mmCIF file of C-alpha atoms and ligand atoms in Angstrom:
data_model
loop_
_atom_site.group_PDB
_atom_site.id
_atom_site.type_symbol
_atom_site.label_atom_id
_atom_site.label_comp_id
_atom_site.label_asym_id
_atom_site.label_seq_id
_atom_site.Cartn_x
_atom_site.Cartn_y
_atom_site.Cartn_z
ATOM 1 C CA MET A 1 10.873 -9.524 -19.686
ATOM 2 C CA LYS A 2 12.599 -6.415 -21.070
ATOM 3 C CA LYS A 3 12.694 -3.356 -18.837
ATOM 4 C CA ILE A 4 10.584 -0.467 -20.087
ATOM 5 C CA ILE A 5 11.834 3.084 -19.608
ATOM 6 C CA VAL A 6 9.303 5.779 -20.471
ATOM 7 C CA ALA A 7 10.264 9.414 -21.011
ATOM 8 C CA ASN A 8 7.473 11.859 -20.244
ATOM 9 C CA TRP A 9 8.598 15.121 -21.776
ATOM 10 C CA LYS A 10 5.402 16.874 -20.603
ATOM 11 C CA MET A 11 5.126 20.316 -22.337
ATOM 12 C CA ASN A 12 8.799 20.356 -23.380
ATOM 13 C CA PRO A 13 10.862 21.389 -25.287
ATOM 14 C CA ASP A 14 9.773 24.612 -26.989
ATOM 15 C CA THR A 15 11.033 23.984 -30.497
ATOM 16 C CA PRO A 16 11.089 21.097 -33.006
ATOM 17 C CA ARG A 17 14.823 21.591 -33.337
ATOM 18 C CA GLU A 18 15.393 20.964 -29.616
ATOM 19 C CA ALA A 19 13.008 17.996 -29.696
ATOM 20 C CA ARG A 20 14.903 16.413 -32.581
ATOM 21 C CA ARG A 21 18.269 16.967 -30.940
ATOM 22 C CA LEU A 22 17.204 15.392 -27.635
ATOM 23 C CA PHE A 23 15.498 12.516 -29.423
ATOM 24 C CA LEU A 24 18.533 11.680 -31.556
ATOM 25 C CA LYS A 25 20.819 11.527 -28.517
ATOM 26 C CA VAL A 26 18.493 9.030 -26.838
ATOM 27 C CA LYS A 27 17.996 7.107 -30.083
ATOM 28 C CA ARG A 28 21.714 6.482 -30.352
ATOM 29 C CA ALA A 29 21.902 5.185 -26.770
ATOM 30 C CA ALA A 30 18.743 3.093 -27.183
ATOM 31 C CA SER A 31 20.151 1.302 -30.218
ATOM 32 C CA ARG A 32 22.872 -0.195 -28.026
ATOM 33 C CA LEU A 33 20.499 -1.643 -25.399
ATOM 34 C CA ARG A 34 19.938 -5.385 -25.097
ATOM 35 C CA ARG A 35 17.338 -5.861 -22.382
ATOM 36 C CA THR A 36 15.536 -2.540 -22.345
ATOM 37 C CA SER A 37 12.789 -0.863 -24.386
ATOM 38 C CA VAL A 38 12.444 2.898 -24.451
ATOM 39 C CA VAL A 39 9.239 4.863 -25.045
ATOM 40 C CA ILE A 40 9.547 8.595 -25.622
ATOM 41 C CA CYS A 41 6.372 10.599 -25.073
ATOM 42 C CA PRO A 42 6.857 14.092 -26.519
ATOM 43 C CA PRO A 43 4.145 16.716 -27.007
ATOM 44 C CA ALA A 44 1.866 15.415 -29.799
ATOM 45 C CA VAL A 45 2.971 18.080 -32.314
ATOM 46 C CA PHE A 46 6.466 16.585 -32.358
ATOM 47 C CA LEU A 47 5.374 12.980 -32.961
ATOM 48 C CA PRO A 48 5.487 13.121 -36.787
ATOM 49 C CA LEU A 49 8.956 14.685 -36.695
ATOM 50 C CA LEU A 50 10.563 11.837 -34.753
ATOM 51 C CA ARG A 51 11.350 8.395 -36.149
ATOM 52 C CA PRO A 52 11.174 5.389 -33.826
ATOM 53 C CA GLY A 53 14.236 3.153 -33.919
ATOM 54 C CA ARG A 54 15.822 0.048 -32.467
ATOM 55 C CA ASN A 55 14.463 -0.434 -28.885
ATOM 56 C CA LEU A 56 12.773 2.935 -29.225
ATOM 57 C CA ALA A 57 9.051 3.632 -29.662
ATOM 58 C CA LEU A 58 6.949 6.769 -29.461
ATOM 59 C CA GLY A 59 4.060 7.512 -27.136
ATOM 60 C CA ALA A 60 1.557 10.325 -26.680
ATOM 61 C CA GLN A 61 0.689 12.009 -23.391
ATOM 62 C CA ASP A 62 -3.078 12.001 -23.891
ATOM 63 C CA ILE A 63 -5.956 11.350 -26.286
ATOM 64 C CA PHE A 64 -9.529 12.571 -26.407
ATOM 65 C CA THR A 65 -12.482 10.469 -25.250
ATOM 66 C CA GLU A 66 -14.089 10.278 -28.699
ATOM 67 C CA LEU A 67 -12.801 8.932 -31.995
ATOM 68 C CA ARG A 68 -14.380 11.627 -34.172
ATOM 69 C CA GLY A 69 -16.699 14.597 -33.961
ATOM 70 C CA VAL A 70 -16.875 18.305 -33.343
ATOM 71 C CA TYR A 71 -14.364 18.719 -30.518
ATOM 72 C CA THR A 72 -12.277 21.828 -31.033
ATOM 73 C CA GLY A 73 -8.726 21.446 -29.849
ATOM 74 C CA SER A 74 -8.846 17.694 -29.233
ATOM 75 C CA ILE A 75 -6.722 14.924 -30.751
ATOM 76 C CA SER A 76 -8.121 11.433 -31.327
ATOM 77 C CA ALA A 77 -6.505 8.077 -30.612
ATOM 78 C CA ALA A 78 -6.416 7.324 -34.352
ATOM 79 C CA GLN A 79 -4.678 10.612 -35.129
ATOM 80 C CA ILE A 80 -2.115 9.888 -32.439
ATOM 81 C CA LYS A 81 -1.498 6.467 -33.947
ATOM 82 C CA TYR A 82 -1.101 7.818 -37.478
ATOM 83 C CA ALA A 83 1.291 10.433 -36.091
ATOM 84 C CA GLY A 84 3.616 7.584 -35.092
ATOM 85 C CA ALA A 85 2.730 6.698 -31.491
ATOM 86 C CA ASP A 86 2.375 3.106 -30.323
ATOM 87 C CA TYR A 87 1.763 4.056 -26.695
ATOM 88 C CA VAL A 88 -0.243 6.621 -24.758
ATOM 89 C CA ILE A 89 0.092 7.782 -21.156
ATOM 90 C CA LEU A 90 -3.332 7.986 -19.500
ATOM 91 C CA GLY A 91 -4.440 8.934 -16.013
ATOM 92 C CA HIS A 92 -1.358 11.027 -15.283
ATOM 93 C CA SER A 93 -1.832 12.974 -12.062
ATOM 94 C CA GLU A 94 -1.278 16.265 -13.865
ATOM 95 C CA ARG A 95 -4.323 15.499 -16.011
ATOM 96 C CA ARG A 96 -6.304 14.229 -13.028
ATOM 97 C CA GLN A 97 -5.561 17.560 -11.349
ATOM 98 C CA LEU A 98 -7.088 19.302 -14.365
ATOM 99 C CA GLY A 99 -10.327 17.478 -13.628
ATOM 100 C CA GLU A 100 -10.065 14.095 -15.354
ATOM 101 C CA THR A 101 -12.214 11.598 -13.482
ATOM 102 C CA ASP A 102 -11.730 7.829 -13.372
ATOM 103 C CA GLU A 103 -14.808 7.494 -15.581
ATOM 104 C CA LEU A 104 -13.269 9.720 -18.235
ATOM 105 C CA ILE A 105 -9.904 7.971 -17.961
ATOM 106 C CA ASN A 106 -11.669 4.636 -18.382
ATOM 107 C CA ARG A 107 -13.248 5.827 -21.642
ATOM 108 C CA LYS A 108 -9.846 6.863 -22.904
ATOM 109 C CA VAL A 109 -8.255 3.576 -21.814
ATOM 110 C CA ARG A 110 -10.830 1.513 -23.688
ATOM 111 C CA LEU A 111 -10.676 3.723 -26.768
ATOM 112 C CA ALA A 112 -6.872 3.639 -26.866
ATOM 113 C CA LEU A 113 -6.802 -0.155 -26.555
ATOM 114 C CA LYS A 114 -9.479 -0.498 -29.245
ATOM 115 C CA THR A 115 -7.406 1.699 -31.549
ATOM 116 C CA GLY A 116 -4.361 -0.511 -31.034
ATOM 117 C CA LEU A 117 -2.388 1.776 -28.748
ATOM 118 C CA LYS A 118 -0.601 0.379 -25.730
ATOM 119 C CA VAL A 119 -1.762 2.117 -22.571
ATOM 120 C CA ILE A 120 0.584 3.362 -19.845
ATOM 121 C CA LEU A 121 -1.915 3.908 -17.036
ATOM 122 C CA CYS A 122 -0.706 6.031 -14.111
ATOM 123 C CA VAL A 123 -2.112 5.574 -10.617
ATOM 124 C CA GLY A 124 -0.923 6.944 -7.305
ATOM 125 C CA GLU A 125 -2.075 8.543 -4.088
ATOM 126 C CA THR A 126 -1.861 12.273 -3.394
ATOM 127 C CA THR A 127 -0.691 11.878 0.188
ATOM 128 C CA ARG A 128 0.911 8.936 1.955
ATOM 129 C CA ASP A 129 -0.200 7.736 5.373
ATOM 130 C CA ASP A 130 1.490 5.129 7.550
ATOM 131 C CA ARG A 131 -1.636 3.042 8.083
ATOM 132 C CA GLY A 132 -2.006 2.142 4.411
ATOM 133 C CA ASP A 133 -5.250 4.066 4.014
ATOM 134 C CA TYR A 134 -4.051 5.011 0.530
ATOM 135 C CA LEU A 135 -4.204 1.419 -0.682
ATOM 136 C CA PRO A 136 -8.002 1.409 -1.182
ATOM 137 C CA ILE A 137 -7.514 4.609 -3.203
ATOM 138 C CA LEU A 138 -5.107 2.783 -5.499
ATOM 139 C CA ARG A 139 -7.479 -0.154 -5.775
ATOM 140 C CA GLY A 140 -10.388 2.171 -6.593
ATOM 141 C CA MET A 141 -8.415 3.916 -9.344
ATOM 142 C CA LEU A 142 -7.371 0.629 -10.926
ATOM 143 C CA GLU A 143 -10.835 -0.882 -10.759
ATOM 144 C CA LEU A 144 -12.566 2.166 -12.229
ATOM 145 C CA ASP A 145 -9.919 2.969 -14.835
ATOM 146 C CA LEU A 146 -9.898 -0.634 -16.075
ATOM 147 C CA GLU A 147 -13.649 -1.235 -16.038
ATOM 148 C CA ARG A 148 -14.794 -3.279 -19.052
ATOM 149 C CA VAL A 149 -11.250 -3.702 -20.291
ATOM 150 C CA THR A 150 -11.172 -7.170 -21.847
ATOM 151 C CA ARG A 151 -8.753 -9.910 -20.881
ATOM 152 C CA ALA A 152 -7.484 -9.907 -24.470
ATOM 153 C CA ALA A 153 -6.439 -6.255 -24.105
ATOM 154 C CA VAL A 154 -4.405 -6.811 -20.934
ATOM 155 C CA ARG A 155 -1.298 -7.611 -22.989
ATOM 156 C CA ASN A 156 -1.321 -3.999 -24.152
ATOM 157 C CA LEU A 157 -1.481 -2.582 -20.669
ATOM 158 C CA ILE A 158 1.322 -1.109 -18.558
ATOM 159 C CA ILE A 159 0.700 0.269 -15.065
ATOM 160 C CA THR A 160 2.837 3.024 -13.590
ATOM 161 C CA TYR A 161 2.722 3.510 -9.851
ATOM 162 C CA GLU A 162 3.395 7.190 -9.478
ATOM 163 C CA PRO A 163 2.693 8.705 -6.056
ATOM 164 C CA VAL A 164 1.694 12.324 -6.649
ATOM 165 C CA TRP A 165 3.717 13.585 -3.687
ATOM 166 C CA ALA A 166 6.892 12.161 -5.255
ATOM 167 C CA ILE A 167 6.660 13.911 -8.620
ATOM 168 C CA GLY A 168 9.053 16.601 -9.812
ATOM 169 C CA GLY A 169 11.844 16.552 -7.229
ATOM 170 C CA ALA A 170 15.353 15.318 -6.574
ATOM 171 C CA ALA A 171 16.116 11.646 -5.958
ATOM 172 C CA SER A 172 15.400 12.145 -2.236
ATOM 173 C CA SER A 173 11.781 13.165 -2.998
ATOM 174 C CA ALA A 174 11.034 9.778 -4.550
ATOM 175 C CA ASP A 175 9.327 6.810 -2.913
ATOM 176 C CA THR A 176 11.672 4.106 -1.598
ATOM 177 C CA PRO A 177 12.330 0.933 -3.611
ATOM 178 C CA GLU A 178 11.011 -1.149 -0.670
ATOM 179 C CA SER A 179 7.744 0.722 -0.511
ATOM 180 C CA PHE A 180 7.436 0.576 -4.303
ATOM 181 C CA LEU A 181 7.855 -3.185 -4.166
ATOM 182 C CA GLU A 182 5.027 -3.512 -1.631
ATOM 183 C CA ASN A 183 2.773 -1.234 -3.622
ATOM 184 C CA SER A 184 3.514 -2.994 -6.886
ATOM 185 C CA LEU A 185 2.571 -6.315 -5.280
ATOM 186 C CA PHE A 186 -0.660 -4.738 -4.119
ATOM 187 C CA ILE A 187 -1.296 -3.502 -7.676
ATOM 188 C CA ARG A 188 -0.696 -7.016 -9.021
ATOM 189 C CA LYS A 189 -3.154 -8.432 -6.499
ATOM 190 C CA VAL A 190 -5.818 -6.018 -7.721
ATOM 191 C CA LEU A 191 -5.013 -6.974 -11.314
ATOM 192 C CA ALA A 192 -5.091 -10.669 -10.417
ATOM 193 C CA ALA A 193 -8.550 -10.295 -8.858
ATOM 194 C CA ARG A 194 -9.716 -8.566 -12.015
ATOM 195 C CA PHE A 195 -7.992 -10.531 -14.799
ATOM 196 C CA GLY A 196 -6.655 -13.693 -13.141
ATOM 197 C CA GLN A 197 -3.232 -14.556 -11.824
ATOM 198 C CA ASN A 198 -1.508 -15.420 -15.094
ATOM 199 C CA LEU A 199 -2.530 -12.301 -16.977
ATOM 200 C CA ALA A 200 -1.757 -10.103 -13.964
ATOM 201 C CA MET A 201 1.827 -11.353 -13.961
ATOM 202 C CA LEU A 202 2.247 -10.233 -17.573
ATOM 203 C CA VAL A 203 1.451 -6.589 -16.847
ATOM 204 C CA PRO A 204 4.592 -4.501 -16.364
ATOM 205 C CA VAL A 205 4.398 -2.331 -13.240
ATOM 206 C CA LEU A 206 6.673 0.705 -13.499
ATOM 207 C CA TYR A 207 7.743 3.252 -10.924
ATOM 208 C CA GLY A 208 7.465 6.999 -11.584
ATOM 209 C CA GLY A 209 8.134 10.103 -9.470
ATOM 210 C CA SER A 210 11.529 11.850 -9.206
ATOM 211 C CA VAL A 211 13.484 9.113 -10.937
ATOM 212 C CA THR A 212 17.094 10.234 -11.427
ATOM 213 C CA PRO A 213 20.380 8.471 -12.262
ATOM 214 C CA ASP A 214 20.918 8.318 -8.464
ATOM 215 C CA ASN A 215 17.904 6.176 -7.627
ATOM 216 C CA ALA A 216 17.015 4.421 -10.903
ATOM 217 C CA ALA A 217 19.127 1.326 -10.308
ATOM 218 C CA ALA A 218 17.680 0.773 -6.807
ATOM 219 C CA PHE A 219 14.087 0.797 -8.097
ATOM 220 C CA LEU A 220 15.011 -1.690 -10.808
ATOM 221 C CA THR A 221 16.931 -4.064 -8.545
ATOM 222 C CA SER A 222 15.699 -3.981 -4.920
ATOM 223 C CA GLY A 223 12.384 -2.445 -6.008
ATOM 224 C CA GLU A 224 12.021 -5.072 -8.765
ATOM 225 C CA ALA A 225 10.322 -2.498 -10.988
ATOM 226 C CA SER A 226 9.452 -3.641 -14.508
ATOM 227 C CA GLY A 227 10.625 -0.226 -15.615
ATOM 228 C CA LEU A 228 10.514 3.481 -14.884
ATOM 229 C CA LEU A 229 8.607 6.545 -15.981
ATOM 230 C CA VAL A 230 10.955 9.506 -16.060
ATOM 231 C CA GLY A 231 9.774 13.134 -16.153
ATOM 232 C CA HIS A 232 12.174 16.045 -15.822
ATOM 233 C CA GLU A 233 15.319 13.906 -16.009
ATOM 234 C CA SER A 234 14.236 12.663 -19.445
ATOM 235 C CA LEU A 235 14.920 16.174 -20.773
ATOM 236 C CA ARG A 236 18.624 15.772 -20.023
ATOM 237 C CA ALA A 237 19.967 13.266 -22.527
ATOM 238 C CA ASP A 238 23.072 12.442 -20.487
ATOM 239 C CA HIS A 239 21.020 11.704 -17.344
ATOM 240 C CA PHE A 240 18.331 9.795 -19.203
ATOM 241 C CA ASN A 241 20.881 7.722 -21.091
ATOM 242 C CA SER A 242 22.605 6.715 -17.877
ATOM 243 C CA ILE A 243 19.211 5.597 -16.524
ATOM 244 C CA LEU A 244 18.925 3.464 -19.691
ATOM 245 C CA ARG A 245 22.311 1.907 -19.033
ATOM 246 C CA PHE A 246 21.332 1.071 -15.418
ATOM 247 C CA ALA A 247 18.173 -0.549 -16.710
ATOM 248 C CA ASP A 248 20.086 -2.651 -19.184
ATOM 249 C CA ALA A 249 22.477 -3.822 -16.487
ATOM 250 C CA SER A 250 19.805 -4.743 -13.924
ATOM 251 C CA HIS A 251 18.567 -8.286 -13.821
ATOM 252 C CA HIS A 252 16.556 -10.170 -11.207
ATOM 253 C CA ASP A 253 14.293 -12.715 -12.807
ATOM 254 C CA SER A 254 14.626 -15.215 -9.978
ATOM 255 C CA ARG A 255 13.303 -12.750 -7.410
ATOM 256 C CA LEU A 256 10.345 -11.945 -9.604
ATOM 257 C CA ALA A 257 9.566 -15.638 -9.514
ATOM 258 C CA ASN A 258 9.480 -15.442 -5.703
ATOM 259 C CA ASN A 259 6.978 -12.647 -5.815
ATOM 260 C CA ARG A 260 4.694 -14.692 -7.996
ATOM 261 C CA SER A 261 3.989 -16.899 -4.992
ATOM 262 C CA ILE A 262 3.341 -13.847 -2.776
ATOM 263 C CA VAL A 263 0.733 -12.555 -5.220
ATOM 264 C CA LYS A 264 -0.968 -15.948 -5.137
ATOM 265 C CA LYS A 265 -1.584 -15.811 -1.380
HETATM 266 P P1 PGA B 301 9.283 13.503 -12.558
HETATM 267 O O1 PGA B 301 7.911 13.322 -13.348
HETATM 268 O O2 PGA B 301 10.196 12.425 -13.025
HETATM 269 O O3 PGA B 301 9.722 14.874 -12.968
HETATM 270 O O4 PGA B 301 8.957 13.384 -11.109
HETATM 271 C C1 PGA B 301 7.338 12.088 -13.510
HETATM 272 C C2 PGA B 301 5.985 12.298 -14.121
HETATM 273 O O5 PGA B 301 5.187 13.078 -13.585
HETATM 274 O O6 PGA B 301 5.658 11.730 -15.165
#
């Protein structure tokens, strides 16, 4: 399976000119990739200005819970799609902190999938404890956010494990590849219980939270991540492009096969 590297530009940059310049630098690098897909998620206003390319798709950072109606300031899933996005990030911790509940996220997830968008669903605990008390929190998020999602829609689902405490820092603030691997196996178990073993294995599980060129390769190799979600480092084309090159060079299909048997247990 191709690695997926998602750029979450958040509320950056300020101008269309800067957005275009950053995008074009990444587009050039993406066109040379062989085993990696890139998804750039700019602020929605920039979507129509940017053209997807080889190995490069566009995503939005949010949609509204309704498809049409009198909702001042909101943007619908259909509008996002017509603006050029194939993906949408949902359940990001920065939106959860603004008050988005799992119920609301679930509505958005189902609406996005129905509209034909691929969903990048973010889950992650706010604080980490040594006893693993955060694992039921992860399970709860996944179960609620994916309620009534059909088996047919699972192919359009990507999960990002993004511990909230790891977001926004240097490489040393990130989770470790070993702990990511354990947590991603846990996530697959929850998905397997919900959708069955075979479908669960098809869902890419990405890591997000202080990904930099210094730690990207470790998450993709020893962490066996299906990909990465990159925040602040995606605003620096040189750093982001070197993360893309690491992704393209990493390969570990045989070890993924080993984990399949662990998930089965
Ligand atoms: P970060 O952000 O890479 O700056 O930690 C990741 C995210 O919140 O999407």
